[in-house]
Short mmCIF file of C-alpha atoms and ligand atoms in Angstrom, two decimals:
data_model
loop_
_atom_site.label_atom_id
_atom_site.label_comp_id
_atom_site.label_asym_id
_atom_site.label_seq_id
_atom_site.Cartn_x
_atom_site.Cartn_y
_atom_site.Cartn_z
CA UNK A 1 -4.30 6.94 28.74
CA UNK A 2 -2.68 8.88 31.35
CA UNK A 3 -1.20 11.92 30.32
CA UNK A 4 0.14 15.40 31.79
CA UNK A 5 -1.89 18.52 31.80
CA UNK A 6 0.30 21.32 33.00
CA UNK A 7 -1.36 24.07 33.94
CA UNK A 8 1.00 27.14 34.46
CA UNK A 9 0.65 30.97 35.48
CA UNK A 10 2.27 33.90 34.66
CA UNK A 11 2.29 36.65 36.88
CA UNK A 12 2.89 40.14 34.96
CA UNK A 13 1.93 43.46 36.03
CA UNK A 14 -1.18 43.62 34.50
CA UNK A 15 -3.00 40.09 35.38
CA UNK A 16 -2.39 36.46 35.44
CA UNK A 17 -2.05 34.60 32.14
CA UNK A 18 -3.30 30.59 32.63
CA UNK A 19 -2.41 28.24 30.14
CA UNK A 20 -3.03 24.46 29.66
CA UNK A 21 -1.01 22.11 27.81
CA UNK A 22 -0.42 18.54 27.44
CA UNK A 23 2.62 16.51 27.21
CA UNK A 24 2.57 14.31 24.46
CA UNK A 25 4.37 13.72 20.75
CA UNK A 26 2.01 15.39 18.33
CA UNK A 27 1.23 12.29 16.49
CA UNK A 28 -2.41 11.83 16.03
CA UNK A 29 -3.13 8.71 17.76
CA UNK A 30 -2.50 10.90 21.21
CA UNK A 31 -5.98 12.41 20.28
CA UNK A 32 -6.64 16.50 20.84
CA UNK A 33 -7.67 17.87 23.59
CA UNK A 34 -9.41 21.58 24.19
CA UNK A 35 -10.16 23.34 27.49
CA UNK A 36 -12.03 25.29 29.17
CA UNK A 37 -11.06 27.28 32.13
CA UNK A 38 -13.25 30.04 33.74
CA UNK A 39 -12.19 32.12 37.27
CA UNK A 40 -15.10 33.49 39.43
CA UNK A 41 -15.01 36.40 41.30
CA UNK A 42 -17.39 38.73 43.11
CA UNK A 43 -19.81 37.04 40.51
CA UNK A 44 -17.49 37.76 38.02
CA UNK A 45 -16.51 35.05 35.52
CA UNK A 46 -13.98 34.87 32.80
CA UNK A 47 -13.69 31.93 30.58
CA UNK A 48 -11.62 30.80 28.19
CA UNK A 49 -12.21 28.22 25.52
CA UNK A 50 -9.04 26.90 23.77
CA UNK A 51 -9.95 25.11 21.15
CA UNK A 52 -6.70 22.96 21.40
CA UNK A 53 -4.14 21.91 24.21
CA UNK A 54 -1.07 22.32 22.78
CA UNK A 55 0.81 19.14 22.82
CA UNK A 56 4.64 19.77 23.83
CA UNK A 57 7.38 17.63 24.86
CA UNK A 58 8.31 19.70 27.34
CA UNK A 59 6.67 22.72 29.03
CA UNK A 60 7.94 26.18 28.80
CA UNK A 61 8.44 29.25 31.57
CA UNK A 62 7.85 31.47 29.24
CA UNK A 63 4.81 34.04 29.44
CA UNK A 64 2.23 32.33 26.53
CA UNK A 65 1.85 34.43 23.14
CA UNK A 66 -1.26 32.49 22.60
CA UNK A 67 -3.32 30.36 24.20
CA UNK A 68 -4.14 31.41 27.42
CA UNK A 69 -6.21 32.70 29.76
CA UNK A 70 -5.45 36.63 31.02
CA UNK A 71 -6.76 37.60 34.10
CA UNK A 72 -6.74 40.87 34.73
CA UNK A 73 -4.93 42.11 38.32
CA UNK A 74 -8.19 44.06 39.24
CA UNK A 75 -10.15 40.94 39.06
CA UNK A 76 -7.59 39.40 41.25
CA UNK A 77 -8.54 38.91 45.00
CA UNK A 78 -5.85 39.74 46.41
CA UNK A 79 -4.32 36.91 47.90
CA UNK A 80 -1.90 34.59 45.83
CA UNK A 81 -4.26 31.83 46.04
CA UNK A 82 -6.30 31.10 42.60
CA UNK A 83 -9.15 29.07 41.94
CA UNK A 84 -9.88 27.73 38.54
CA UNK A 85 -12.43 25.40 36.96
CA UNK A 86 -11.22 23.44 34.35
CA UNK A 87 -12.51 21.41 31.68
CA UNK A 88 -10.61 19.13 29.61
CA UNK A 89 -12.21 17.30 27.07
CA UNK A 90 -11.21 14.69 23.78
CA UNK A 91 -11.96 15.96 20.36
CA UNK A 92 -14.07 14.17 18.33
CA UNK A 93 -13.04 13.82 14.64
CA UNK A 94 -13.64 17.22 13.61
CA UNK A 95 -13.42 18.26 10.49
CA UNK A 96 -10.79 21.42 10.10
CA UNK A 97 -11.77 24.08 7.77
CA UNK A 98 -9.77 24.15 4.49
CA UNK A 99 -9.03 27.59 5.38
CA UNK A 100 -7.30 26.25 8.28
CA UNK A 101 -5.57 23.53 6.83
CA UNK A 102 -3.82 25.36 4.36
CA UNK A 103 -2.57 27.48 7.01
CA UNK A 104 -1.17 24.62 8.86
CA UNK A 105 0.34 22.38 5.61
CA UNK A 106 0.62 25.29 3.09
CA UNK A 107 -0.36 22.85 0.22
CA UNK A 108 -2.08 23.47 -2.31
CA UNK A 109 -5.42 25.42 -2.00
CA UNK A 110 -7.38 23.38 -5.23
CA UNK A 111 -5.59 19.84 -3.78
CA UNK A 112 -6.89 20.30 -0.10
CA UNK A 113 -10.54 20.81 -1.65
CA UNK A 114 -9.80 17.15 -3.10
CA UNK A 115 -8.85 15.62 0.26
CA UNK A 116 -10.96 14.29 2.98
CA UNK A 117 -11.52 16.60 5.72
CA UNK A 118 -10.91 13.88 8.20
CA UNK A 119 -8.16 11.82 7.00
CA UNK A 120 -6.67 14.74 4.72
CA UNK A 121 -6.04 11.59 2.27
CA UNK A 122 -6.91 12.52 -1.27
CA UNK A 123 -10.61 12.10 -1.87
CA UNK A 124 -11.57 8.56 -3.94
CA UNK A 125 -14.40 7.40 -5.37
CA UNK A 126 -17.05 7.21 -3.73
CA UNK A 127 -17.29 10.01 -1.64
CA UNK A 128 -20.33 10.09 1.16
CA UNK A 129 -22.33 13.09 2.28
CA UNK A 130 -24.54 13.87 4.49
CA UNK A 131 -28.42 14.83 4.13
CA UNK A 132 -26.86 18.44 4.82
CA UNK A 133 -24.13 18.12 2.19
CA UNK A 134 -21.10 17.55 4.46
CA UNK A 135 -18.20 14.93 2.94
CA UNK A 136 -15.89 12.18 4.01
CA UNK A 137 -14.29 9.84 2.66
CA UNK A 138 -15.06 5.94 1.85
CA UNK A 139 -12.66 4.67 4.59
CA UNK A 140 -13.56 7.57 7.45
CA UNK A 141 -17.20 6.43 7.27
CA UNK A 142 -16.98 2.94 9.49
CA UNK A 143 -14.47 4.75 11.35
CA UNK A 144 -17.15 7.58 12.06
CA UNK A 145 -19.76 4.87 13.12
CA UNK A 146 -21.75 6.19 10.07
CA UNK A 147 -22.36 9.49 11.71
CA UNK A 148 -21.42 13.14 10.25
CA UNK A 149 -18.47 14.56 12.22
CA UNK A 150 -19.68 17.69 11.24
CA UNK A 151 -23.64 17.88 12.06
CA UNK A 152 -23.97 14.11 13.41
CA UNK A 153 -26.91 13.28 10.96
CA UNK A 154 -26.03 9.75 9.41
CA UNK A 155 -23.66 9.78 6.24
CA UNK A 156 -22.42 6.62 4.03
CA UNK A 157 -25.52 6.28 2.04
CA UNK A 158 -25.37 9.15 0.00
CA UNK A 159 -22.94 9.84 -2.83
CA UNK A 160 -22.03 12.99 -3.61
CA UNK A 161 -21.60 12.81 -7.44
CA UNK A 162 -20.66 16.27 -8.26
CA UNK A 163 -17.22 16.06 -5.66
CA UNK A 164 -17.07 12.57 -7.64
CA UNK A 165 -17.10 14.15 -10.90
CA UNK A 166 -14.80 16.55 -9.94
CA UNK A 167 -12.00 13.72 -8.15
CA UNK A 168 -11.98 12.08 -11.80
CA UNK A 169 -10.73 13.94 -14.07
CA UNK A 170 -7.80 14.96 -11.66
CA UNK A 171 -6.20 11.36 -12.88
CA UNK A 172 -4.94 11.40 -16.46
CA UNK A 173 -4.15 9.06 -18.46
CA UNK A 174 -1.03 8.89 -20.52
CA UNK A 175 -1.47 11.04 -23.98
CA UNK A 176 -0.38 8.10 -25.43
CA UNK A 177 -3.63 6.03 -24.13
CA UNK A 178 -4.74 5.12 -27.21
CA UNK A 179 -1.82 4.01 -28.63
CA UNK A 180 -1.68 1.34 -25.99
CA UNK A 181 -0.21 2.98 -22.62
CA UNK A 182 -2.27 2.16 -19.58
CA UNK A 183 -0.34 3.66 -17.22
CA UNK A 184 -2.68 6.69 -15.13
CA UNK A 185 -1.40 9.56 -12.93
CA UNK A 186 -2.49 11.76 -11.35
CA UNK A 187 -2.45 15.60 -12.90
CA UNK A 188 0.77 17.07 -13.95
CA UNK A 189 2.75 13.56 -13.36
CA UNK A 190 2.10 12.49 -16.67
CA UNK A 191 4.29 14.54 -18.81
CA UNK A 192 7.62 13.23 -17.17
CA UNK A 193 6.51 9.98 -17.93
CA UNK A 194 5.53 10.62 -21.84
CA UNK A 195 9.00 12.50 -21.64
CA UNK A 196 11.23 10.17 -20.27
CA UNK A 197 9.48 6.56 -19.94
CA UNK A 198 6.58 5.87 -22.10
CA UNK A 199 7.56 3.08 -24.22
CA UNK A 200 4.33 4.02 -26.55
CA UNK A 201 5.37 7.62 -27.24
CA UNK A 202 4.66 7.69 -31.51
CA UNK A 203 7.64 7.05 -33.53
CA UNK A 204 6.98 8.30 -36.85
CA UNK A 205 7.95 6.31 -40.03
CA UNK A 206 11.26 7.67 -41.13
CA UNK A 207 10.78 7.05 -44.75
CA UNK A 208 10.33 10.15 -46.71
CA UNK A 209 7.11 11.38 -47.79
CA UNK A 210 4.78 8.82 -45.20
CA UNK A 211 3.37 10.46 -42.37
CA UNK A 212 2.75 7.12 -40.41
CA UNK A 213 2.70 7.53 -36.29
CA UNK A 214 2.36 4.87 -34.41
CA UNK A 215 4.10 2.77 -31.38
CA UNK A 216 7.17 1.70 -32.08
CA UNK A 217 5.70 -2.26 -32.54
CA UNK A 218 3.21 -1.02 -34.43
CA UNK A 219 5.63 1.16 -36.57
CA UNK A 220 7.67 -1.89 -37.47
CA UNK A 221 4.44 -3.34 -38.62
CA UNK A 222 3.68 -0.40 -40.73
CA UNK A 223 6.83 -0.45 -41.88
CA UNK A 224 7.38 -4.07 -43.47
CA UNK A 225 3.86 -4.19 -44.70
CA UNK A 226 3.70 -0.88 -46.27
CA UNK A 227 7.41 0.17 -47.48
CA UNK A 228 9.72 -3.10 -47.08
CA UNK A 229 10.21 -3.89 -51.17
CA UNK A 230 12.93 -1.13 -50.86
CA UNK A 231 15.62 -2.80 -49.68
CA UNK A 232 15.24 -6.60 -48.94
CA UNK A 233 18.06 -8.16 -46.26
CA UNK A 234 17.54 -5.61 -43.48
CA UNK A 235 18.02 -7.37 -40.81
CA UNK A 236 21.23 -7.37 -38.53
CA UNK A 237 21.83 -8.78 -35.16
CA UNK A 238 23.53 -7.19 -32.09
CA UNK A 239 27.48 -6.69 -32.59
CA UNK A 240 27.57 -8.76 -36.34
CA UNK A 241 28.76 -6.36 -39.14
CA UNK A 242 27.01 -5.93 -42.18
CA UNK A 243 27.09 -4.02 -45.33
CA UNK A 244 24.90 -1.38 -46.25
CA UNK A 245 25.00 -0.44 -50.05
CA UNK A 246 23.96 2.91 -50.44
CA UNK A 247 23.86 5.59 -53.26
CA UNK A 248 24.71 8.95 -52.39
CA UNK A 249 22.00 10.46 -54.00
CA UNK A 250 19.75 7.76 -51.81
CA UNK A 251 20.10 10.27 -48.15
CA UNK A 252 18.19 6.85 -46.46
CA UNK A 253 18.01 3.17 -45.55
CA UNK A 254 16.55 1.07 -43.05
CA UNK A 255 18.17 -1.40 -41.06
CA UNK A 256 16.45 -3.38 -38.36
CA UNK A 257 17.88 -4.87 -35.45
CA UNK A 258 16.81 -8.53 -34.73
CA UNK A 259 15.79 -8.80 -30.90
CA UNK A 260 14.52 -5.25 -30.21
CA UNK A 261 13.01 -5.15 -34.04
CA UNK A 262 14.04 -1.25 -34.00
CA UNK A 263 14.20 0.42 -37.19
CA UNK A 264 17.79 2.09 -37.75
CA UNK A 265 17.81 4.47 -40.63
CA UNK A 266 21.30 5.09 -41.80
CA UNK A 267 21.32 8.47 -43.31
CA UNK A 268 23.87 10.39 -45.63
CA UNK A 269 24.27 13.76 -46.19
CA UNK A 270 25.74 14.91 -49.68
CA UNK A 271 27.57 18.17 -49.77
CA UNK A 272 29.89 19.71 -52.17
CA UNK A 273 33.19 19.14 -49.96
CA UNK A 274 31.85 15.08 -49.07
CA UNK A 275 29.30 12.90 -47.49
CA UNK A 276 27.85 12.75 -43.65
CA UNK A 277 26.49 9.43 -42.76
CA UNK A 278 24.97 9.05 -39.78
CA UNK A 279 22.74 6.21 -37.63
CA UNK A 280 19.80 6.96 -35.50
CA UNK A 281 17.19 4.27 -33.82
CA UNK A 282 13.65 4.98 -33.59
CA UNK A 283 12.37 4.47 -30.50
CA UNK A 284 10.83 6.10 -27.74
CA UNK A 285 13.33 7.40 -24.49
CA UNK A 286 12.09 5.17 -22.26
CA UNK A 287 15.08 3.63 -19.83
CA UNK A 288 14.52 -0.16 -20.06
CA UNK A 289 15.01 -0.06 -24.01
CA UNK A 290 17.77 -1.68 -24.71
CA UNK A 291 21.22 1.43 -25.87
CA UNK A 292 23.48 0.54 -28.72
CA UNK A 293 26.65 2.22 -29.58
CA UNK A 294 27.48 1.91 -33.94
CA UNK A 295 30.86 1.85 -35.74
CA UNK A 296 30.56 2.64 -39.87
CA UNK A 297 33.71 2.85 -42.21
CA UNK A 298 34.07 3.43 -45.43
CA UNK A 299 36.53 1.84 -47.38
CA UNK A 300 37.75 3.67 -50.75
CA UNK A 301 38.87 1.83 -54.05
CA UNK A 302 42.81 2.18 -53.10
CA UNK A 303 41.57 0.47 -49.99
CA UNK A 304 41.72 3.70 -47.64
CA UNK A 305 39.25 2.87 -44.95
CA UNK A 306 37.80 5.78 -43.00
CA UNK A 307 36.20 4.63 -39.68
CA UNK A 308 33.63 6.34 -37.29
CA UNK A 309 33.24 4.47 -33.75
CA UNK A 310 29.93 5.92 -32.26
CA UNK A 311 29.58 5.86 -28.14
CA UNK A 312 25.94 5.73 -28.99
CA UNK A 313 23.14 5.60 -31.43
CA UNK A 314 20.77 8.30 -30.55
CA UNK A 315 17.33 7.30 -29.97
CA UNK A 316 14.82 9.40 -32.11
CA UNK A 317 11.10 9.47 -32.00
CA UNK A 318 11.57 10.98 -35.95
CA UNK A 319 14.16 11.09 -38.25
CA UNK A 320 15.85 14.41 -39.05
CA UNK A 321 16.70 15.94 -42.66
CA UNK A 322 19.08 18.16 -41.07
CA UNK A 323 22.89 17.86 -41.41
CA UNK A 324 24.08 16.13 -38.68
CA UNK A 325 26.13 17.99 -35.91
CA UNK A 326 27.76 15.42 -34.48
CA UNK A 327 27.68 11.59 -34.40
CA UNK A 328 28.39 11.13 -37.86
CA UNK A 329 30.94 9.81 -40.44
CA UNK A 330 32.51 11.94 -42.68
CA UNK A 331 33.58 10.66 -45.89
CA UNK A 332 35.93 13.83 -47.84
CA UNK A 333 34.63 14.27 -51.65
CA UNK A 334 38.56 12.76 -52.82
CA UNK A 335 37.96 9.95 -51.18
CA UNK A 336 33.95 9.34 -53.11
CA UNK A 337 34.65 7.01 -56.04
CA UNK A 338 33.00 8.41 -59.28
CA UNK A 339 29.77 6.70 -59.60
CA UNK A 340 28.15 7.56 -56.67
CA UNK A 341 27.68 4.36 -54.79
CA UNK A 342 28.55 4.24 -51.55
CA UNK A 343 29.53 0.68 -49.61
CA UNK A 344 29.29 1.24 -45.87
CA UNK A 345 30.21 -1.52 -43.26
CA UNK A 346 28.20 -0.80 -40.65
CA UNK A 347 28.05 -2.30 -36.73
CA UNK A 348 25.92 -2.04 -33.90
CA UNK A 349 26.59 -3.27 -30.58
CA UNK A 350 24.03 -3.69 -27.62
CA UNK A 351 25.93 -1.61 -24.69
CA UNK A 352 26.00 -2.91 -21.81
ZN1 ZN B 401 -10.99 10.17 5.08
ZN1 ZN B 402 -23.18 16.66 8.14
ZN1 ZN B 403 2.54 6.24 -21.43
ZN1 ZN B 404 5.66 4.66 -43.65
#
């Protein structure tokens, strides 16, 4: 490929500085280049050996800061004329130093251990060595002809286990693995996703006193085979009202939506001044789960009704025994009939 090779000097006081360069993007498919240049005099020689032609788009007048060759004015013959030999060669793959590389990407030190020294790709299984311990990658090999970049003894054969070993564990799987989640990351990705998106994170059982975890399928399960005799028709469907009888001294029961098969405890809070109700879904945060909003009123025996329209019903991974804060209905203590029972109508609405 032909390319420019500028070779400049700087006159200064003191000596001649030489430098080469080469004009060409600094993509990698250009290739890199070092030089040699040496000057002879009076059987004098001073070389330099860069290991790198700089690649620039454009050459500069400036008096080098690196890279270069000085020649001192003593060695100078006099005349303005100045003979050089220079050598210009390709480099072969050669594998940079980690040192190095972290000096030029400023990653991480323990992550450019894990990459390839060739390709700087992250290192996969399998990873090839050399008889004198040197590594590349699976896909550098063929590109290397099978030979070491480093030492040129013949690598691809031999596995180097330990590096193995130590590529492995760097992708986790999802805490929630054995629950059913297959997804795999690589380390320190996985919490955002058992945070925000796993659609196995546990739910626990929200009735009181059972310390069942599982997915939320699997909770649903639980839940109809193990605690369903407490209150039969559960079952609503998106947007249809229903009634939920409650008694005040009950604090819980379980609805459960029809197409997403969510449980929905409806909860109510008895304090001395009236009564919080308040509906949650159990289900893990992840985004494609389907968001309802709720409305619940309470009507009282003069036929008072006292409505709560909820923008949302919070998604919960575990019920809470707290008082609500907010998102609840509030039903005052004049308006409780005597005998405790409470009749809710109660509606939940996909949002779209
Ligand atoms: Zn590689
Ligand atoms: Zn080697
Ligand atoms: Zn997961
Ligand atoms: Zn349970």
């Amino acid at each position: 490929m032909g390319l420019l090779f500028p070779v400049q000097c700087f006159r200064e006081p003191f000596g001649v500085y030489v430098t080469v360069s080469c004009i060409a993007p600094s993509s990698p498919e250009v290739g890199e280049f070092s030089y040699d240049i040496s000057y002879k005099v009076d059987g004098q020689t001073v070389i330099y050996k860069s290991i790198e032609a700089k690649k620039i788009l454009q050459v500069s007048f400036e008096t080098p800061q690196d890279n270069f060759m000085l020649i001192p004015t003593s060695l100078l013959s006099g005349g303005d004329l100045l003979e050089l030999n220079l050598c210009i060669k390709t480099n072969v793959l050669r594998p940079i130093p980690v040192t190095e590389r972290r000096k030029k990407g400023g990653r991480m030190p323990v992550l450019d251990i894990l990459d390839c020294p060739i390709c700087f790709e992250a290192l996969t299984i399998p990873i090839f060595q050399c008889e004198n311990g040197h590594i590349v990658c699976s896909s550098c090999c063929p590109k290397l002809s099978n030979t070491c970049p480093s030492c040129t003894l013949p690598i691809g054969h031999i596995r180097n286990r330990a590096m193995e070993t130590v590529v492995e564990p760097t992708f986790v799987r999802c805490r929630n693995a054995k629950i059913g989640c297959k997804k795999k990351f690589t380390y320190g990705k996985e919490s955002e996703h058992e945070k925000k998106e796993c659609n196995f994170s546990p739910c626990s059982c929200p009735v009181q006193g059972c310390d069942y975890t599982g997915s939320v399928d699997n909770l649903e399960h639980h839940y109809v085979s193990k605690h369903k005799k407490i209150w039969k028709d559960d079952w609503f469907t998106d947007g249809c009202s229903f009634t939920v009888l409650m008694n005040t001294g009950d604090k819980m029961c379980i609805a459960r939506e029809a197409s997403t098969r969510f449980l929905f405890p409806v909860q109510c809070f008895r304090k001395p001044y009236g009564v919080y109700v308040t509906v949650s879904c159990i289900a893990p945060p992840y985004p494609e789960a389907k968001r309802f909003s709720y409305d619940v009123s309470y009507t009282t025996e003069d036929g008072h009704t006292v409505v709560y329209k909820s923008p949302e019903v919070k998604r919960v991974l575990e019920v809470s025994y707290e008082t609500p804060q907010d998102n609840f209905l509030f039903i005052p203590h004049t308006l409780l009939r005597g005998d405790e029972s409470l009749e809710l109508k109660l509606c939940v609405a996909e949002l779209k």
